[in-house]
Amino acid sequence: MDFESLIKEQNEMSKKIILKDCFKKPVKTVAGFDCCYRGNNQICAGVVLDYKTLETIEMKTVTGKETFPYVPGFLSYREGQGIISVYRSLKNNPDVIFIDGHGISHPRGIGLASYVGLILDKPTIGIAKSILTGVIKDDKLFLNGKQVGWVIRKGKRKVFISPGQKISLKTSRELVLHTIIHRIPEPIRLADRYAAKVKNEKLQSE
């Protein structure tokens, strides 16, 4: 892998990130995307929800071969195209996209959520179960002295959120808080469950 070239590409892409709300309000629909694996097969799922009621509107998956190893800081090259393929297969056009991964809380400011948002030209939010970089202070995530995200706590457990593209820090937090019933925001939780369901169905059919 030519990581030097990928780092250069990430640095160039990060210059194009917009951290302000570039969508109509009120938000009517949101979508969550997540990927799971079976051997070298990748299953990416997308679930569209009504933002107000959190009822499911549409669910889709795309299955393909794993083409890039898991390397922290380079998840966009592993899962980005799969998520983009699922998005483009949807009949609905969600207002805001939730991605299981980081947004600007990334060493070069271009996590999976930022990458997908930049390619699709859509507002995106990164939702992660663990921290990739930065320091936490008063439930805010900082990198090089600049706030890049939030920590949301549900009991003793927490998730890390950061804007990906075309959305502000403030609105990212507001939208995520509205969608949390359990620890993980519903768009991501349901996408994760749907990807796992399709994976299990494929196992049973073999």
Coordinates of C-alpha atoms in Angstrom, one line a residue:
M1 CA 0.0 0.0 0.0
D2 CA 1.3 3.5 -0.9
F3 CA 0.3 5.2 2.3
E4 CA 2.3 8.2 1.5
S5 CA 0.1 8.9 -1.5
L6 CA -3.0 8.2 0.5
I7 CA -2.0 10.6 3.2
K8 CA -1.3 13.3 0.6
E9 CA -4.8 12.7 -0.9
Q10 CA -6.4 12.9 2.6
N11 CA -4.6 16.2 3.3
E12 CA -5.9 17.6 0.0
M13 CA -9.5 16.4 0.6
S14 CA -9.6 17.8 4.1
K15 CA -9.2 21.3 2.7
K16 CA -12.6 20.9 1.0
I17 CA -14.5 20.1 4.2
I18 CA -17.3 22.5 5.1
L19 CA -18.4 22.8 8.7
K20 CA -21.7 24.7 8.4
D21 CA -25.2 23.5 7.9
C22 CA -25.8 23.1 4.1
F23 CA -29.3 21.6 4.1
K24 CA -32.9 22.6 4.5
K25 CA -34.5 22.6 7.9
P26 CA -36.4 21.0 9.5
V27 CA -34.7 17.7 8.8
K28 CA -37.3 15.2 7.6
T29 CA -35.2 12.1 6.9
V30 CA -31.9 10.7 8.0
A31 CA -29.9 7.5 7.0
G32 CA -27.4 5.3 8.8
F33 CA -24.7 3.3 7.1
D34 CA -22.5 0.5 8.5
C35 CA -20.5 -2.5 7.2
C36 CA -19.7 -5.9 8.4
Y37 CA -17.5 -8.7 7.2
R38 CA -17.6 -12.5 6.6
G39 CA -14.2 -13.7 5.4
N40 CA -13.2 -11.4 2.6
N41 CA -16.8 -10.5 1.8
Q42 CA -18.0 -7.0 2.8
I43 CA -21.7 -6.3 3.5
C44 CA -22.6 -2.6 3.7
A45 CA -26.1 -1.6 4.9
G46 CA -28.1 1.6 4.6
V47 CA -31.3 2.4 6.6
V48 CA -33.4 5.5 6.0
L49 CA -35.5 6.7 8.9
D50 CA -38.2 9.4 9.4
Y51 CA -36.3 11.9 11.6
K52 CA -39.3 12.8 13.8
T53 CA -40.6 9.4 14.5
L54 CA -37.5 7.3 13.8
E55 CA -39.6 4.8 11.9
T56 CA -37.8 2.9 9.1
I57 CA -38.6 4.0 5.6
E58 CA -36.1 2.0 3.5
M59 CA -33.4 -0.6 4.0
K60 CA -30.7 -1.7 1.4
T61 CA -27.5 -3.7 1.4
V62 CA -24.7 -4.1 -1.1
T63 CA -22.3 -7.1 -0.9
G64 CA -18.8 -7.0 -2.4
K65 CA -15.2 -8.2 -1.8
E66 CA -13.0 -6.7 0.7
T67 CA -10.4 -4.6 -1.2
F68 CA -8.5 -2.8 1.5
P69 CA -7.2 -4.0 4.9
Y70 CA -8.3 -2.5 8.2
V71 CA -5.8 0.3 9.0
P72 CA -6.7 3.0 11.6
G73 CA -7.0 6.3 9.8
F74 CA -7.7 4.8 6.4
L75 CA -11.2 3.3 6.9
S76 CA -12.5 5.4 4.0
Y77 CA -10.5 3.3 1.6
R78 CA -11.9 0.1 3.1
E79 CA -15.6 1.0 3.5
G80 CA -16.2 4.3 1.6
Q81 CA -17.1 2.8 -1.8
G82 CA -19.4 0.2 -0.3
I83 CA -21.3 2.8 1.6
I84 CA -21.5 5.1 -1.5
S85 CA -22.8 2.1 -3.5
V86 CA -25.6 1.5 -1.0
Y87 CA -26.5 5.2 -0.9
R88 CA -26.8 5.3 -4.7
S89 CA -29.1 2.3 -4.6
L90 CA -31.6 4.0 -2.3
K91 CA -34.9 5.3 -3.6
N92 CA -35.1 8.0 -0.9
N93 CA -32.8 10.9 -0.6
P94 CA -32.0 11.4 3.1
D95 CA -31.4 14.9 4.4
V96 CA -28.5 13.9 6.6
I97 CA -26.3 10.8 6.6
F98 CA -24.9 9.1 9.8
I99 CA -21.8 7.0 9.2
D100 CA -20.3 4.4 11.6
G101 CA -16.9 6.0 11.7
H102 CA -15.2 9.3 12.3
G103 CA -15.7 12.6 10.7
I104 CA -13.2 15.4 11.2
S105 CA -12.0 13.8 14.5
H106 CA -9.2 12.2 12.4
P107 CA -5.4 12.8 12.3
R108 CA -5.8 14.5 8.9
G109 CA -9.4 15.7 9.4
I110 CA -10.9 13.3 6.8
G111 CA -12.4 10.3 8.4
L112 CA -14.9 7.9 6.8
A113 CA -17.9 10.2 7.3
S114 CA -16.0 13.2 5.9
Y115 CA -14.8 11.2 2.9
V116 CA -18.4 9.9 2.1
G117 CA -19.9 13.4 2.5
L118 CA -17.3 14.9 0.2
I119 CA -17.8 12.3 -2.5
L120 CA -21.6 12.4 -2.3
D121 CA -21.8 16.2 -1.6
K122 CA -24.1 15.4 1.3
P123 CA -24.2 16.4 5.0
T124 CA -22.7 13.6 7.1
I125 CA -22.0 12.9 10.8
G126 CA -19.5 10.4 12.1
I127 CA -20.5 8.1 14.9
A128 CA -17.7 6.0 16.6
K129 CA -17.6 3.7 19.6
S130 CA -13.9 4.5 20.3
I131 CA -11.7 7.5 20.0
L132 CA -9.2 7.7 17.1
T133 CA -7.3 10.8 18.0
G134 CA -7.6 13.9 20.2
V135 CA -8.3 14.6 23.9
I136 CA -11.5 14.8 25.8
K137 CA -12.4 17.8 28.0
D138 CA -15.9 18.4 29.4
D139 CA -17.5 16.0 26.9
K140 CA -15.9 17.8 24.0
L141 CA -13.3 16.3 21.7
F142 CA -10.3 18.4 20.8
L143 CA -7.5 17.9 18.3
N144 CA -4.5 20.4 18.2
G145 CA -6.5 22.8 20.4
K146 CA -9.5 22.8 18.2
Q147 CA -12.9 21.2 18.9
V148 CA -13.6 18.4 16.4
G149 CA -16.4 16.5 18.1
W150 CA -18.4 15.5 21.1
V151 CA -18.6 12.7 23.6
I152 CA -22.2 11.5 24.3
R153 CA -22.7 9.4 27.4
K154 CA -25.4 6.8 28.0
G155 CA -24.8 5.6 31.5
K156 CA -21.2 4.4 31.7
R157 CA -21.0 3.9 27.9
K158 CA -20.2 6.6 25.4
V159 CA -20.0 7.4 21.7
F160 CA -17.8 9.9 19.9
I161 CA -19.5 12.1 17.3
S162 CA -18.0 14.5 14.8
P163 CA -19.2 16.4 11.8
G164 CA -18.3 14.9 8.5
Q165 CA -19.2 17.3 5.9
K166 CA -21.7 20.2 5.3
I167 CA -22.9 20.3 8.9
S168 CA -21.8 22.2 12.0
L169 CA -20.5 20.8 15.3
K170 CA -23.6 22.1 17.1
T171 CA -26.1 20.6 14.7
S172 CA -24.3 17.3 14.6
R173 CA -24.8 16.9 18.4
E174 CA -28.4 18.0 18.2
L175 CA -29.3 15.5 15.5
V176 CA -27.5 12.6 17.2
L177 CA -29.1 13.3 20.6
H178 CA -32.6 13.2 19.0
T179 CA -31.9 9.8 17.5
I180 CA -30.5 8.1 20.6
I181 CA -32.8 5.5 22.3
H182 CA -30.1 3.1 23.3
R183 CA -26.3 3.8 23.3
I184 CA -26.0 4.0 19.6
P185 CA -28.0 6.4 17.5
E186 CA -30.9 4.6 15.8
P187 CA -29.8 5.1 12.2
I188 CA -26.4 3.4 13.0
R189 CA -27.9 0.8 15.3
L190 CA -30.4 -0.3 12.7
A191 CA -27.9 -0.4 9.9
D192 CA -25.6 -2.5 12.0
R193 CA -28.4 -5.0 12.8
Y194 CA -29.5 -5.1 9.2
A195 CA -26.0 -5.8 7.9
A196 CA -25.6 -8.6 10.5
K197 CA -29.0 -10.0 9.5
V198 CA -28.1 -10.2 5.9
K199 CA -24.7 -11.8 6.8
N200 CA -26.4 -14.5 8.9
E201 CA -28.9 -15.2 6.1
K202 CA -26.1 -15.8 3.7
L203 CA -24.4 -18.1 6.2
Q204 CA -27.6 -20.2 6.5
S205 CA -28.2 -20.4 2.8
E206 CA -24.8 -22.0 2.2

